[in-house]
């Protein structure tokens, strides 16, 4: 079945360091790919997305490129801030469910990021 | 901007009791999804509804049921609660339109259920 694998965490960085969180997926065809972020005590917020191969999603300095050949969607940021401390989830979504709505999200296990001043 | 509203935010129940979780989607959103996130785990899909009809079903126990009402809000009913049901329950909503890039799921803050 479909699955998403994230790099084992947690990740601890100093402010202004470079961030990479690896994400690979197993699926047939061309799912849409997402990164969601979860701050303490809050719900999941969409960070960025890509819906086809070679698309690059970007938001708030974060970037990820949909690589079909390596089935990957790695998250990167050139200079992290303390406020980026959160849990990051990679997720995939197929198209239609029941012929009408778009389908469920399948999440990776999440990566805890802690950024120190 | 209006967001997905979930209530209650926190709920404490005893084993074998029942619980009802409510979700109010973003206005004009026609699809609701429910997810369960255990401690330190990734969210797992439970069930979804589109235009008040069940559209997909995941690993939802038979003790759980859900529905979407005419005003598009949804309720997740959980009976015979077990200790293992303790988790964060998320609701997400989206609006169906053509184009995968536009069908984004927006999440509520979640209901934290503790079964004692």
PDB file of C-alpha atoms in Angstrom:
ATOM      1  CA  UNK A   1       0.000   0.000   0.000  1.00  0.00           C
ATOM      2  CA  UNK A   2       0.908   3.662  -0.087  1.00  0.00           C
ATOM      3  CA  UNK A   3       3.329   4.870   2.543  1.00  0.00           C
ATOM      4  CA  UNK A   4       5.461   7.844   3.477  1.00  0.00           C
ATOM      5  CA  UNK A   5       8.803   7.583   5.246  1.00  0.00           C
ATOM      6  CA  UNK A   6      10.488  10.520   6.939  1.00  0.00           C
ATOM      7  CA  UNK A   7      14.001  10.721   8.257  1.00  0.00           C
ATOM      8  CA  UNK A   8      14.286   9.581  11.821  1.00  0.00           C
ATOM      9  CA  UNK A   9      14.266  12.476  14.227  1.00  0.00           C
ATOM     10  CA  UNK A  10      14.366  14.553  16.251  1.00  0.00           C
ATOM     11  CA  UNK A  11      16.451  17.258  14.599  1.00  0.00           C
ATOM     12  CA  UNK A  12      18.191  19.902  16.685  1.00  0.00           C
ATOM     13  CA  UNK A  13      19.783  22.926  15.021  1.00  0.00           C
ATOM     14  CA  UNK A  14      21.199  26.295  15.901  1.00  0.00           C
ATOM     15  CA  UNK A  15      19.492  29.410  14.569  1.00  0.00           C
ATOM     16  CA  UNK A  16      20.461  30.247  10.961  1.00  0.00           C
ATOM     17  CA  UNK A  17      21.550  26.677  10.231  1.00  0.00           C
ATOM     18  CA  UNK A  18      20.498  24.856   7.052  1.00  0.00           C
ATOM     19  CA  UNK A  19      17.629  22.408   7.384  1.00  0.00           C
ATOM     20  CA  UNK A  20      16.887  19.260   5.429  1.00  0.00           C
ATOM     21  CA  UNK A  21      14.174  16.782   6.381  1.00  0.00           C
ATOM     22  CA  UNK A  22      14.063  13.785   4.089  1.00  0.00           C
ATOM     23  CA  UNK A  23      10.805  12.319   2.851  1.00  0.00           C
ATOM     24  CA  UNK A  24      10.312   9.418   0.485  1.00  0.00           C
ATOM     25  CA  UNK A  25       7.120   7.753  -0.574  1.00  0.00           C
ATOM     26  CA  UNK A  26       5.926   4.462  -1.961  1.00  0.00           C
ATOM     27  CA  UNK A  27       3.000   4.631  -4.314  1.00  0.00           C
ATOM     28  CA  UNK A  28       1.963   3.900  -7.850  1.00  0.00           C
ATOM     29  CA  UNK A  29       1.210   6.718 -10.187  1.00  0.00           C
ATOM     30  CA  UNK A  30       1.422  10.403  -9.304  1.00  0.00           C
ATOM     31  CA  UNK A  31       0.071  11.372  -5.918  1.00  0.00           C
ATOM     32  CA  UNK A  32       0.037  14.943  -4.655  1.00  0.00           C
ATOM     33  CA  UNK A  33       2.620  15.648  -1.965  1.00  0.00           C
ATOM     34  CA  UNK A  34       2.425  17.942   1.039  1.00  0.00           C
ATOM     35  CA  UNK A  35       4.330  19.194   4.030  1.00  0.00           C
ATOM     36  CA  UNK A  36       2.274  20.039   7.110  1.00  0.00           C
ATOM     37  CA  UNK A  37       3.592  21.664  10.285  1.00  0.00           C
ATOM     38  CA  UNK A  38       2.223  21.195  13.790  1.00  0.00           C
ATOM     39  CA  UNK A  39       3.115  23.698  16.486  1.00  0.00           C
ATOM     40  CA  UNK A  40       2.707  22.665  20.130  1.00  0.00           C
ATOM     41  CA  UNK A  41      -0.929  22.379  21.108  1.00  0.00           C
ATOM     42  CA  UNK A  42      -2.175  23.289  17.663  1.00  0.00           C
ATOM     43  CA  UNK A  43      -3.593  21.576  14.615  1.00  0.00           C
ATOM     44  CA  UNK A  44      -1.857  20.791  11.357  1.00  0.00           C
ATOM     45  CA  UNK A  45      -1.103  23.683   9.047  1.00  0.00           C
ATOM     46  CA  UNK A  46      -0.309  23.282   5.383  1.00  0.00           C
ATOM     47  CA  UNK A  47       3.237  24.470   4.752  1.00  0.00           C
ATOM     48  CA  UNK A  48       3.629  23.712   1.056  1.00  0.00           C
ATOM     49  CA  UNK A  49       2.479  21.355  -1.669  1.00  0.00           C
ATOM     50  CA  UNK A  50       3.310  19.933  -5.100  1.00  0.00           C
ATOM     51  CA  UNK A  51       0.865  18.158  -7.327  1.00  0.00           C
ATOM     52  CA  UNK A  52       3.025  16.851 -10.173  1.00  0.00           C
ATOM     53  CA  UNK A  53       6.553  15.732 -10.881  1.00  0.00           C
ATOM     54  CA  UNK A  54       9.231  18.456 -10.825  1.00  0.00           C
ATOM     55  CA  UNK A  55       6.881  20.929  -9.131  1.00  0.00           C
ATOM     56  CA  UNK A  56       8.550  22.968  -6.401  1.00  0.00           C
ATOM     57  CA  UNK A  57       6.456  24.011  -3.444  1.00  0.00           C
ATOM     58  CA  UNK A  58       7.628  26.946  -1.364  1.00  0.00           C
ATOM     59  CA  UNK A  59       6.411  28.985   1.593  1.00  0.00           C
ATOM     60  CA  UNK A  60       7.986  31.003   4.426  1.00  0.00           C
ATOM     61  CA  UNK A  61      11.495  30.175   3.180  1.00  0.00           C
ATOM     62  CA  UNK A  62      10.808  26.431   3.050  1.00  0.00           C
ATOM     63  CA  UNK A  63      11.070  24.549  -0.234  1.00  0.00           C
ATOM     64  CA  UNK A  64      10.478  21.009  -1.486  1.00  0.00           C
ATOM     65  CA  UNK A  65      10.683  19.553  -4.977  1.00  0.00           C
ATOM     66  CA  UNK A  66       8.587  16.614  -6.193  1.00  0.00           C
ATOM     67  CA  UNK A  67      11.125  14.106  -7.541  1.00  0.00           C
ATOM     68  CA  UNK A  68       9.381  11.265  -9.319  1.00  0.00           C
ATOM     69  CA  UNK A  69      12.634   9.464 -10.209  1.00  0.00           C
ATOM     70  CA  UNK A  70      13.672   9.181  -6.559  1.00  0.00           C
ATOM     71  CA  UNK A  71      10.106   9.222  -5.118  1.00  0.00           C
ATOM     72  CA  UNK A  72      11.174  11.969  -2.758  1.00  0.00           C
ATOM     73  CA  UNK A  73       9.912  15.316  -1.452  1.00  0.00           C
ATOM     74  CA  UNK A  74      12.642  16.583   0.858  1.00  0.00           C
ATOM     75  CA  UNK A  75      11.992  19.739   2.872  1.00  0.00           C
ATOM     76  CA  UNK A  76      14.713  22.406   2.978  1.00  0.00           C
ATOM     77  CA  UNK A  77      15.244  25.826   4.493  1.00  0.00           C
ATOM     78  CA  UNK A  78      18.392  27.868   4.165  1.00  0.00           C
ATOM     79  CA  UNK A  79      18.295  29.562   7.566  1.00  0.00           C
ATOM     80  CA  UNK A  80      16.058  28.296  10.351  1.00  0.00           C
ATOM     81  CA  UNK A  81      14.673  30.414  13.170  1.00  0.00           C
ATOM     82  CA  UNK A  82      13.661  29.541  16.708  1.00  0.00           C
ATOM     83  CA  UNK A  83      10.040  30.055  15.639  1.00  0.00           C
ATOM     84  CA  UNK A  84      10.395  27.147  13.179  1.00  0.00           C
ATOM     85  CA  UNK A  85      10.521  24.701  16.098  1.00  0.00           C
ATOM     86  CA  UNK A  86       7.617  22.314  15.492  1.00  0.00           C
ATOM     87  CA  UNK A  87       6.742  18.860  14.193  1.00  0.00           C
ATOM     88  CA  UNK A  88       6.860  18.492  10.415  1.00  0.00           C
ATOM     89  CA  UNK A  89       4.799  15.894   8.566  1.00  0.00           C
ATOM     90  CA  UNK A  90       5.243  14.789   4.987  1.00  0.00           C
ATOM     91  CA  UNK A  91       2.039  13.480   3.409  1.00  0.00           C
ATOM     92  CA  UNK A  92       0.659  12.167   0.149  1.00  0.00           C
ATOM     93  CA  UNK A  93      -2.831  12.253  -1.257  1.00  0.00           C
ATOM     94  CA  UNK A  94      -4.429  10.406  -4.089  1.00  0.00           C
ATOM     95  CA  UNK A  95      -7.123  11.779  -6.265  1.00  0.00           C
ATOM     96  CA  UNK A  96     -10.737  10.947  -6.059  1.00  0.00           C
ATOM     97  CA  UNK A  97     -12.384   8.998  -3.285  1.00  0.00           C
ATOM     98  CA  UNK A  98     -15.804   7.639  -4.077  1.00  0.00           C
ATOM     99  CA  UNK A  99     -15.701   9.417  -7.390  1.00  0.00           C
ATOM    100  CA  UNK A 100     -16.546  12.752  -5.864  1.00  0.00           C
ATOM    101  CA  UNK A 101     -14.251  14.152  -3.201  1.00  0.00           C
ATOM    102  CA  UNK A 102     -10.486  14.149  -3.035  1.00  0.00           C
ATOM    103  CA  UNK A 103      -8.955  11.462  -0.928  1.00  0.00           C
ATOM    104  CA  UNK A 104      -7.397  10.989   2.436  1.00  0.00           C
ATOM    105  CA  UNK A 105      -3.924  12.078   3.430  1.00  0.00           C
ATOM    106  CA  UNK A 106      -1.343   9.447   4.319  1.00  0.00           C
ATOM    107  CA  UNK A 107       1.255  10.878   6.686  1.00  0.00           C
ATOM    108  CA  UNK A 108       4.828  10.086   7.512  1.00  0.00           C
ATOM    109  CA  UNK A 109       5.810   9.597  11.131  1.00  0.00           C
ATOM    110  CA  UNK A 110       6.706  13.245  11.679  1.00  0.00           C
ATOM    111  CA  UNK A 111      10.016  14.928  12.466  1.00  0.00           C
ATOM    112  CA  UNK A 112      10.470  17.038  15.570  1.00  0.00           C
ATOM    113  CA  UNK A 113      12.566  20.124  14.857  1.00  0.00           C
ATOM    114  CA  UNK A 114      14.074  22.125  17.684  1.00  0.00           C
ATOM    115  CA  UNK A 115      15.979  25.308  16.901  1.00  0.00           C
ATOM    116  CA  UNK A 116      18.161  26.877  19.596  1.00  0.00           C
ATOM    117  CA  UNK A 117      19.150  30.572  19.677  1.00  0.00           C
TER     118      UNK A 117
ATOM    119  CA  UNK B   1     -10.514  34.064   7.904  1.00  0.00           C
ATOM    120  CA  UNK B   2     -12.799  31.425   9.335  1.00  0.00           C
ATOM    121  CA  UNK B   3     -11.163  28.131  10.217  1.00  0.00           C
ATOM    122  CA  UNK B   4     -12.265  24.627  11.053  1.00  0.00           C
ATOM    123  CA  UNK B   5     -13.841  24.587  14.504  1.00  0.00           C
ATOM    124  CA  UNK B   6     -13.742  21.503  16.681  1.00  0.00           C
ATOM    125  CA  UNK B   7     -15.460  20.999  19.992  1.00  0.00           C
ATOM    126  CA  UNK B   8     -14.767  20.240  22.671  1.00  0.00           C
ATOM    127  CA  UNK B   9     -11.033  20.909  22.768  1.00  0.00           C
ATOM    128  CA  UNK B  10     -10.524  18.506  25.623  1.00  0.00           C
ATOM    129  CA  UNK B  11     -12.617  15.586  26.784  1.00  0.00           C
ATOM    130  CA  UNK B  12     -12.115  13.169  29.636  1.00  0.00           C
ATOM    131  CA  UNK B  13     -14.128   9.955  29.741  1.00  0.00           C
ATOM    132  CA  UNK B  14     -14.145   6.696  31.618  1.00  0.00           C
ATOM    133  CA  UNK B  15     -13.780   3.312  29.965  1.00  0.00           C
ATOM    134  CA  UNK B  16     -16.981   2.047  28.352  1.00  0.00           C
ATOM    135  CA  UNK B  17     -18.478   5.522  28.188  1.00  0.00           C
ATOM    136  CA  UNK B  18     -19.484   7.277  24.984  1.00  0.00           C
ATOM    137  CA  UNK B  19     -18.146  10.473  23.458  1.00  0.00           C
ATOM    138  CA  UNK B  20     -19.295  12.796  20.705  1.00  0.00           C
ATOM    139  CA  UNK B  21     -16.861  15.032  18.876  1.00  0.00           C
ATOM    140  CA  UNK B  22     -18.066  17.861  16.688  1.00  0.00           C
ATOM    141  CA  UNK B  23     -16.530  19.522  13.657  1.00  0.00           C
ATOM    142  CA  UNK B  24     -17.658  22.690  11.913  1.00  0.00           C
ATOM    143  CA  UNK B  25     -15.968  23.063   8.521  1.00  0.00           C
ATOM    144  CA  UNK B  26     -14.895  26.272   6.868  1.00  0.00           C
ATOM    145  CA  UNK B  27     -17.948  27.942   5.287  1.00  0.00           C
ATOM    146  CA  UNK B  28     -18.661  26.599   1.773  1.00  0.00           C
ATOM    147  CA  UNK B  29     -16.497  23.531   2.333  1.00  0.00           C
ATOM    148  CA  UNK B  30     -18.395  20.391   1.391  1.00  0.00           C
ATOM    149  CA  UNK B  31     -15.975  17.653   2.491  1.00  0.00           C
ATOM    150  CA  UNK B  32     -14.992  16.642   5.999  1.00  0.00           C
ATOM    151  CA  UNK B  33     -12.233  14.232   7.051  1.00  0.00           C
ATOM    152  CA  UNK B  34     -11.561  12.727  10.476  1.00  0.00           C
ATOM    153  CA  UNK B  35      -8.089  11.659  11.647  1.00  0.00           C
ATOM    154  CA  UNK B  36      -6.806  10.079  14.845  1.00  0.00           C
ATOM    155  CA  UNK B  37      -3.332  10.906  16.176  1.00  0.00           C
ATOM    156  CA  UNK B  38      -2.037   8.738  18.993  1.00  0.00           C
ATOM    157  CA  UNK B  39       0.751   9.983  21.285  1.00  0.00           C
ATOM    158  CA  UNK B  40       3.934  10.483  19.273  1.00  0.00           C
ATOM    159  CA  UNK B  41       2.335   9.064  16.138  1.00  0.00           C
ATOM    160  CA  UNK B  42       1.299  10.351  12.745  1.00  0.00           C
ATOM    161  CA  UNK B  43      -2.367  11.111  12.049  1.00  0.00           C
ATOM    162  CA  UNK B  44      -4.339   8.133  10.780  1.00  0.00           C
ATOM    163  CA  UNK B  45      -7.351   8.590   8.515  1.00  0.00           C
ATOM    164  CA  UNK B  46     -10.671   7.418   9.953  1.00  0.00           C
ATOM    165  CA  UNK B  47     -13.484   8.479   7.638  1.00  0.00           C
ATOM    166  CA  UNK B  48     -14.596  11.212   5.252  1.00  0.00           C
ATOM    167  CA  UNK B  49     -17.839  12.693   3.967  1.00  0.00           C
ATOM    168  CA  UNK B  50     -18.703  14.593   0.812  1.00  0.00           C
ATOM    169  CA  UNK B  51     -22.054  16.339   0.505  1.00  0.00           C
ATOM    170  CA  UNK B  52     -23.347  14.436   3.534  1.00  0.00           C
ATOM    171  CA  UNK B  53     -22.454  11.032   2.108  1.00  0.00           C
ATOM    172  CA  UNK B  54     -19.586   8.863   3.285  1.00  0.00           C
ATOM    173  CA  UNK B  55     -16.881   9.087   0.646  1.00  0.00           C
ATOM    174  CA  UNK B  56     -14.046   7.022   2.124  1.00  0.00           C
ATOM    175  CA  UNK B  57     -13.344   4.873   5.132  1.00  0.00           C
ATOM    176  CA  UNK B  58     -10.096   4.063   6.850  1.00  0.00           C
ATOM    177  CA  UNK B  59      -9.161   2.252  10.026  1.00  0.00           C
ATOM    178  CA  UNK B  60     -12.223   3.303  11.992  1.00  0.00           C
ATOM    179  CA  UNK B  61     -13.356   0.841  14.680  1.00  0.00           C
ATOM    180  CA  UNK B  62     -16.887  -0.502  14.500  1.00  0.00           C
ATOM    181  CA  UNK B  63     -17.517   1.194  17.854  1.00  0.00           C
ATOM    182  CA  UNK B  64     -17.165   4.545  16.100  1.00  0.00           C
ATOM    183  CA  UNK B  65     -19.687   6.124  13.770  1.00  0.00           C
ATOM    184  CA  UNK B  66     -19.857   9.465  12.059  1.00  0.00           C
ATOM    185  CA  UNK B  67     -22.116  11.543   9.909  1.00  0.00           C
ATOM    186  CA  UNK B  68     -22.277  14.862   8.130  1.00  0.00           C
ATOM    187  CA  UNK B  69     -25.376  16.972   8.605  1.00  0.00           C
ATOM    188  CA  UNK B  70     -27.321  19.266   6.276  1.00  0.00           C
ATOM    189  CA  UNK B  71     -25.331  22.289   7.491  1.00  0.00           C
ATOM    190  CA  UNK B  72     -22.127  20.317   6.663  1.00  0.00           C
ATOM    191  CA  UNK B  73     -20.958  20.000  10.228  1.00  0.00           C
ATOM    192  CA  UNK B  74     -19.893  16.517  11.236  1.00  0.00           C
ATOM    193  CA  UNK B  75     -19.992  14.467  14.409  1.00  0.00           C
ATOM    194  CA  UNK B  76     -17.848  11.509  15.390  1.00  0.00           C
ATOM    195  CA  UNK B  77     -19.585   9.232  17.874  1.00  0.00           C
ATOM    196  CA  UNK B  78     -17.458   6.874  19.924  1.00  0.00           C
ATOM    197  CA  UNK B  79     -18.969   4.180  22.112  1.00  0.00           C
ATOM    198  CA  UNK B  80     -17.577   1.621  24.572  1.00  0.00           C
ATOM    199  CA  UNK B  81     -14.456   3.713  24.935  1.00  0.00           C
ATOM    200  CA  UNK B  82     -11.179   1.931  25.553  1.00  0.00           C
ATOM    201  CA  UNK B  83      -7.912   3.207  26.979  1.00  0.00           C
ATOM    202  CA  UNK B  84      -6.384   2.922  23.512  1.00  0.00           C
ATOM    203  CA  UNK B  85      -8.852   5.469  22.173  1.00  0.00           C
ATOM    204  CA  UNK B  86      -6.976   8.210  24.014  1.00  0.00           C
ATOM    205  CA  UNK B  87      -5.674  10.411  21.233  1.00  0.00           C
ATOM    206  CA  UNK B  88      -5.927  13.714  19.446  1.00  0.00           C
ATOM    207  CA  UNK B  89      -8.785  13.689  16.949  1.00  0.00           C
ATOM    208  CA  UNK B  90      -8.513  16.054  14.019  1.00  0.00           C
ATOM    209  CA  UNK B  91     -11.145  17.187  11.636  1.00  0.00           C
ATOM    210  CA  UNK B  92     -10.205  18.672   8.272  1.00  0.00           C
ATOM    211  CA  UNK B  93     -12.361  20.244   5.599  1.00  0.00           C
ATOM    212  CA  UNK B  94     -11.977  21.020   1.925  1.00  0.00           C
ATOM    213  CA  UNK B  95     -13.981  22.323  -0.978  1.00  0.00           C
ATOM    214  CA  UNK B  96     -14.262  20.160  -4.035  1.00  0.00           C
ATOM    215  CA  UNK B  97     -13.309  21.827  -7.261  1.00  0.00           C
ATOM    216  CA  UNK B  98     -11.568  20.632 -10.381  1.00  0.00           C
ATOM    217  CA  UNK B  99      -7.807  20.587 -10.080  1.00  0.00           C
ATOM    218  CA  UNK B 100      -5.787  18.694  -7.513  1.00  0.00           C
ATOM    219  CA  UNK B 101      -3.896  21.819  -6.465  1.00  0.00           C
ATOM    220  CA  UNK B 102      -7.057  23.471  -5.199  1.00  0.00           C
ATOM    221  CA  UNK B 103      -8.409  20.659  -3.047  1.00  0.00           C
ATOM    222  CA  UNK B 104      -6.516  21.418   0.122  1.00  0.00           C
ATOM    223  CA  UNK B 105      -7.448  20.005   3.500  1.00  0.00           C
ATOM    224  CA  UNK B 106      -7.555  22.559   6.305  1.00  0.00           C
ATOM    225  CA  UNK B 107      -7.287  21.185   9.814  1.00  0.00           C
ATOM    226  CA  UNK B 108      -8.933  22.157  13.059  1.00  0.00           C
ATOM    227  CA  UNK B 109      -7.022  22.389  16.328  1.00  0.00           C
ATOM    228  CA  UNK B 110      -8.223  18.959  17.364  1.00  0.00           C
ATOM    229  CA  UNK B 111     -10.041  17.385  20.289  1.00  0.00           C
ATOM    230  CA  UNK B 112      -7.846  15.725  22.866  1.00  0.00           C
ATOM    231  CA  UNK B 113      -9.668  12.689  24.250  1.00  0.00           C
ATOM    232  CA  UNK B 114      -8.419  11.058  27.408  1.00  0.00           C
ATOM    233  CA  UNK B 115      -9.967   7.745  28.452  1.00  0.00           C
ATOM    234  CA  UNK B 116      -9.340   6.840  32.078  1.00  0.00           C
TER     235      UNK B 116
END
